[in-house]
Amino acid sequence: MAGVSISEVGITRAIMRSALKILDEYSSVDVAIVGAGPSGMTAAYYLARAGLKTIVLERRFSFGGGIGGAASHLPSIVVEYPASEILSEDFGVRLQDMGDGLFVIDPAEMMAKLATRAIDAGAKFLLGINVEDVIIRDNPPRIAGLAVYWSSIQMANIHTDPFFIEAKAVVDATGHDAEVVTVAARKNPDLGLKVPGERSAYASVAEDLVVKYTGRVMEGLYVTGMAVAAVYGLPRMGPIFGSMIMSGKRVAELIINDLRSR
């Protein structure tokens, strides 16, 4: 490092100039995905690849959602066809055929490759962001974006006003609690949204139903992954991730079609 002069203020200015530019650029997007789990990252890849300006907002300071925990923290993720083909062909994930139509994947590889492909396709990830509320419009009723603040503020349990991200489509990929749909339903009962919560495990049925019911719950608001089960009262599937991948791809296809048909 000889000959290079680094100052504390120079470090700060580099961070601030870059960060504020990012926040300004992504204050208005085509698609805002809440949750960087398997379905959210899968959707981000296909949306960004299609040329849509896509941001992924994750409460934690890392991505992966339930992938890292896998089945009781054991180092294997299970998927089935056609999720196995999607992961292999579009994300370069290596799979081991276990028979009975099941394939296993290393959780770390799955997390890393889903995120990397989404980022390389053009999706922007913001980590440590908590979604507090939605932006709503009427005539007709629609979701037009999100109210967000830093997760550290939530953790400190102090009050602050949020800042806003405008989006043509918002995707709830928050998992078992369907947090975005839940807050929209609670604060706007006139919308008629309900979140009954997921039912008990029934893997073979749940895998199909989660993909089937993936999609738009109202204008501007979509649901994918385990949030689908919560919104529609579907059974959970337990430690198999195939429908998470297929649901993420499906919601991306639906959004692409909806936005291009406007």
Coordinates of C-alpha atoms in Angstrom, one line a residue:
M1 CA 0.0 0.0 0.0
A2 CA 3.0 2.3 -0.2
G3 CA 2.2 5.6 -1.8
V4 CA -1.5 5.3 -1.2
S5 CA -3.0 7.7 1.2
I6 CA -6.2 6.6 2.8
S7 CA -8.2 8.8 5.1
E8 CA -11.1 8.2 7.4
V9 CA -13.2 10.9 5.7
G10 CA -12.3 9.4 2.3
I11 CA -13.7 6.0 3.4
T12 CA -16.9 7.7 4.6
R13 CA -17.4 9.7 1.5
A14 CA -16.9 6.7 -0.8
I15 CA -19.6 4.8 1.2
M16 CA -22.0 7.7 1.3
R17 CA -21.7 8.6 -2.4
S18 CA -22.2 5.1 -3.5
A19 CA -25.0 4.2 -1.0
L20 CA -27.1 7.3 -1.6
K21 CA -26.8 6.8 -5.3
I22 CA -28.1 3.2 -4.9
L23 CA -31.0 4.3 -2.6
D24 CA -31.9 7.1 -5.0
E25 CA -31.8 4.8 -8.1
Y26 CA -33.9 2.1 -6.5
S27 CA -36.5 4.3 -4.9
S28 CA -38.7 3.5 -7.9
V29 CA -38.6 0.0 -9.5
D30 CA -40.6 -2.3 -11.6
V31 CA -40.7 -5.1 -9.0
A32 CA -39.9 -5.1 -5.2
I33 CA -39.5 -8.6 -3.7
V34 CA -39.7 -8.9 0.0
G35 CA -37.7 -11.8 1.3
A36 CA -34.4 -13.3 -0.1
G37 CA -35.4 -16.9 0.4
P38 CA -35.5 -19.6 -2.3
S39 CA -38.7 -18.4 -4.0
G40 CA -37.8 -14.7 -3.8
M41 CA -34.3 -15.2 -5.2
T42 CA -35.6 -17.4 -8.0
A43 CA -38.2 -14.8 -8.9
A44 CA -35.6 -12.1 -8.9
Y45 CA -33.4 -14.0 -11.4
Y46 CA -36.2 -14.4 -14.0
L47 CA -37.5 -10.9 -13.5
A48 CA -34.1 -9.2 -13.8
R49 CA -33.2 -11.5 -16.8
A50 CA -36.4 -10.2 -18.5
G51 CA -35.1 -6.6 -18.1
L52 CA -37.3 -5.6 -15.3
K53 CA -35.8 -3.3 -12.6
T54 CA -35.9 -5.6 -9.6
I55 CA -35.0 -5.1 -5.9
V56 CA -34.9 -7.8 -3.2
L57 CA -35.4 -6.5 0.3
E58 CA -34.3 -8.8 3.1
R59 CA -34.7 -8.2 6.9
R60 CA -31.6 -10.2 7.8
F61 CA -28.1 -9.3 6.9
S62 CA -27.7 -12.4 4.7
F63 CA -29.8 -14.2 2.1
G64 CA -31.2 -17.7 1.9
G65 CA -34.3 -17.7 4.1
G66 CA -35.0 -21.3 5.2
I67 CA -32.3 -22.9 2.9
G68 CA -29.5 -22.7 5.5
G69 CA -31.6 -24.4 8.2
A70 CA -32.6 -27.1 5.7
A71 CA -34.1 -30.1 7.5
S72 CA -33.3 -29.6 11.2
H73 CA -30.0 -28.1 10.3
L74 CA -28.8 -31.1 8.4
P75 CA -26.6 -30.3 5.3
S76 CA -28.9 -31.4 2.5
I77 CA -31.7 -29.8 0.6
V78 CA -34.3 -32.0 -1.1
V79 CA -36.1 -31.1 -4.4
E80 CA -38.0 -33.0 -7.0
Y81 CA -38.5 -32.6 -10.8
P82 CA -39.0 -30.2 -12.5
A83 CA -37.3 -28.0 -9.8
S84 CA -34.3 -30.2 -10.2
E85 CA -34.1 -29.3 -13.9
I86 CA -34.6 -25.6 -13.2
L87 CA -31.8 -25.5 -10.6
S88 CA -29.4 -27.5 -12.8
E89 CA -30.0 -25.7 -16.1
D90 CA -30.7 -22.1 -15.1
F91 CA -28.6 -21.8 -11.9
G92 CA -25.8 -24.3 -12.3
V93 CA -26.6 -26.2 -9.1
R94 CA -25.2 -29.7 -8.7
L95 CA -27.7 -32.4 -7.7
Q96 CA -27.4 -35.9 -6.4
D97 CA -30.1 -38.3 -7.5
M98 CA -31.4 -40.2 -4.5
G99 CA -34.1 -42.2 -6.3
D100 CA -37.8 -42.0 -5.7
G101 CA -37.8 -38.8 -7.8
L102 CA -35.8 -36.9 -5.2
F103 CA -32.6 -35.0 -5.5
V104 CA -30.4 -33.5 -2.9
I105 CA -28.3 -30.3 -3.0
D106 CA -25.8 -28.7 -0.7
P107 CA -27.6 -25.8 1.1
A108 CA -24.6 -23.4 0.8
E109 CA -24.3 -24.0 -2.9
M110 CA -28.0 -23.5 -3.4
M111 CA -28.0 -20.2 -1.5
A112 CA -24.9 -18.9 -3.2
K113 CA -25.9 -19.8 -6.7
L114 CA -29.5 -18.5 -6.5
A115 CA -28.2 -15.2 -5.2
T116 CA -25.3 -14.9 -7.6
R117 CA -27.4 -15.7 -10.7
A118 CA -30.0 -13.1 -9.6
I119 CA -27.4 -10.5 -9.0
D120 CA -25.6 -11.2 -12.2
A121 CA -28.9 -10.9 -14.1
G122 CA -29.3 -7.4 -12.7
A123 CA -31.4 -7.8 -9.5
K124 CA -30.4 -5.5 -6.6
F125 CA -30.3 -6.9 -3.0
L126 CA -30.7 -4.6 0.0
L127 CA -30.0 -6.5 3.2
G128 CA -31.0 -5.4 6.7
I129 CA -34.3 -3.8 5.5
N130 CA -37.5 -4.2 7.3
V131 CA -40.9 -3.7 5.5
E132 CA -43.3 -1.8 7.8
D133 CA -46.2 -1.1 5.4
V134 CA -47.4 -1.0 1.9
I135 CA -48.2 2.1 -0.3
I136 CA -51.8 1.9 -1.4
R137 CA -53.8 3.7 -4.1
D138 CA -57.5 3.6 -5.0
N139 CA -59.7 3.8 -8.0
P140 CA -59.0 0.9 -8.5
P141 CA -57.4 -0.3 -5.2
R142 CA -53.8 -1.4 -5.8
I143 CA -50.5 -1.8 -4.0
A144 CA -48.0 0.8 -5.3
G145 CA -44.9 0.1 -3.2
L146 CA -43.5 -0.3 0.3
A147 CA -42.7 1.7 3.4
V148 CA -39.3 0.4 4.8
Y149 CA -36.7 1.2 7.4
W150 CA -33.5 -0.4 8.6
S151 CA -33.8 -3.7 10.6
S152 CA -31.4 -2.3 13.2
I153 CA -34.1 0.4 14.0
Q154 CA -36.6 -2.3 14.6
M155 CA -34.2 -4.3 16.7
A156 CA -33.5 -1.2 18.8
N157 CA -37.3 -0.7 19.3
I158 CA -37.2 3.0 18.6
H159 CA -39.6 5.0 16.5
T160 CA -38.7 6.5 13.2
D161 CA -40.6 7.3 10.1
P162 CA -39.9 5.0 7.1
F163 CA -38.8 5.8 3.6
F164 CA -40.6 4.6 0.5
I165 CA -39.9 2.4 -2.5
E166 CA -42.4 2.8 -5.4
A167 CA -43.0 -0.4 -7.4
K168 CA -45.3 -1.6 -10.2
A169 CA -45.4 -5.0 -8.5
V170 CA -44.7 -6.1 -5.0
V171 CA -44.0 -9.7 -4.2
D172 CA -44.5 -11.2 -0.8
A173 CA -41.8 -13.9 -0.5
T174 CA -41.6 -13.6 3.3
G175 CA -42.4 -17.3 4.0
H176 CA -44.7 -18.8 6.6
D177 CA -46.2 -15.5 7.9
A178 CA -47.0 -13.8 4.6
E179 CA -46.0 -10.5 6.2
V180 CA -46.7 -8.1 3.4
V181 CA -50.2 -9.5 2.7
T182 CA -50.8 -9.6 6.4
V183 CA -50.0 -5.9 6.9
A184 CA -52.0 -4.9 3.9
A185 CA -55.0 -6.9 5.2
R186 CA -54.7 -5.6 8.7
K187 CA -54.4 -1.9 7.8
N188 CA -56.9 -2.0 4.9
P189 CA -59.8 -4.2 5.8
D190 CA -61.8 -2.9 2.9
L191 CA -59.5 -4.7 0.5
G192 CA -61.0 -8.0 1.7
L193 CA -57.7 -9.8 2.0
K194 CA -57.5 -12.7 4.4
V195 CA -54.5 -14.6 5.8
P196 CA -55.8 -17.8 7.5
G197 CA -52.4 -19.3 7.9
E198 CA -50.9 -22.6 6.6
R199 CA -52.4 -26.0 7.5
S200 CA -50.5 -29.1 8.7
A201 CA -48.1 -31.0 6.6
Y202 CA -49.3 -32.9 3.5
A203 CA -46.2 -32.9 1.3
S204 CA -47.4 -34.3 -2.0
V205 CA -50.5 -32.1 -2.1
A206 CA -48.8 -29.0 -0.7
E207 CA -46.1 -29.0 -3.4
D208 CA -48.6 -28.9 -6.2
L209 CA -51.0 -26.4 -4.5
V210 CA -48.3 -23.9 -3.6
V211 CA -47.3 -23.6 -7.3
K212 CA -51.0 -23.6 -8.4
Y213 CA -52.0 -20.7 -6.1
T214 CA -48.9 -18.6 -6.7
G215 CA -49.7 -15.3 -8.2
R216 CA -51.6 -12.0 -7.8
V217 CA -53.7 -11.5 -4.7
M218 CA -54.8 -8.0 -5.7
E219 CA -53.6 -5.4 -8.2
G220 CA -49.9 -4.8 -7.6
L221 CA -49.5 -7.5 -5.0
Y222 CA -48.3 -11.0 -5.6
V223 CA -47.4 -14.0 -3.4
T224 CA -44.9 -16.7 -3.8
G225 CA -43.4 -19.6 -1.8
M226 CA -44.6 -20.5 1.6
A227 CA -46.4 -17.2 1.8
V228 CA -48.9 -18.8 -0.7
A229 CA -49.7 -21.5 1.8
A230 CA -50.4 -18.8 4.5
V231 CA -52.6 -16.7 2.3
Y232 CA -54.7 -19.5 1.0
G233 CA -54.7 -21.8 4.0
L234 CA -52.8 -24.6 2.2
P235 CA -51.0 -27.5 3.8
R236 CA -47.3 -27.1 4.4
M237 CA -44.8 -29.5 2.8
G238 CA -42.0 -29.8 5.3
P239 CA -38.3 -30.1 4.3
I240 CA -38.6 -30.2 0.5
F241 CA -37.9 -27.1 -1.6
G242 CA -39.1 -27.9 -5.1
S243 CA -42.3 -25.9 -5.0
M244 CA -40.3 -22.9 -3.7
I245 CA -38.3 -22.8 -6.9
M246 CA -41.2 -23.5 -9.2
S247 CA -43.3 -20.9 -7.4
G248 CA -40.6 -18.3 -7.8
K249 CA -40.4 -19.0 -11.5
R250 CA -44.1 -18.9 -11.9
V251 CA -44.7 -15.6 -10.1
A252 CA -42.0 -14.0 -12.3
E253 CA -43.7 -15.3 -15.4
L254 CA -47.0 -13.9 -14.3
I255 CA -45.5 -10.5 -13.4
I256 CA -43.7 -10.2 -16.7
N257 CA -46.9 -11.0 -18.6
D258 CA -48.9 -8.5 -16.5
L259 CA -46.4 -5.6 -16.8
R260 CA -45.9 -6.1 -20.5
S261 CA -49.6 -6.2 -21.2
R262 CA -50.3 -2.8 -19.6

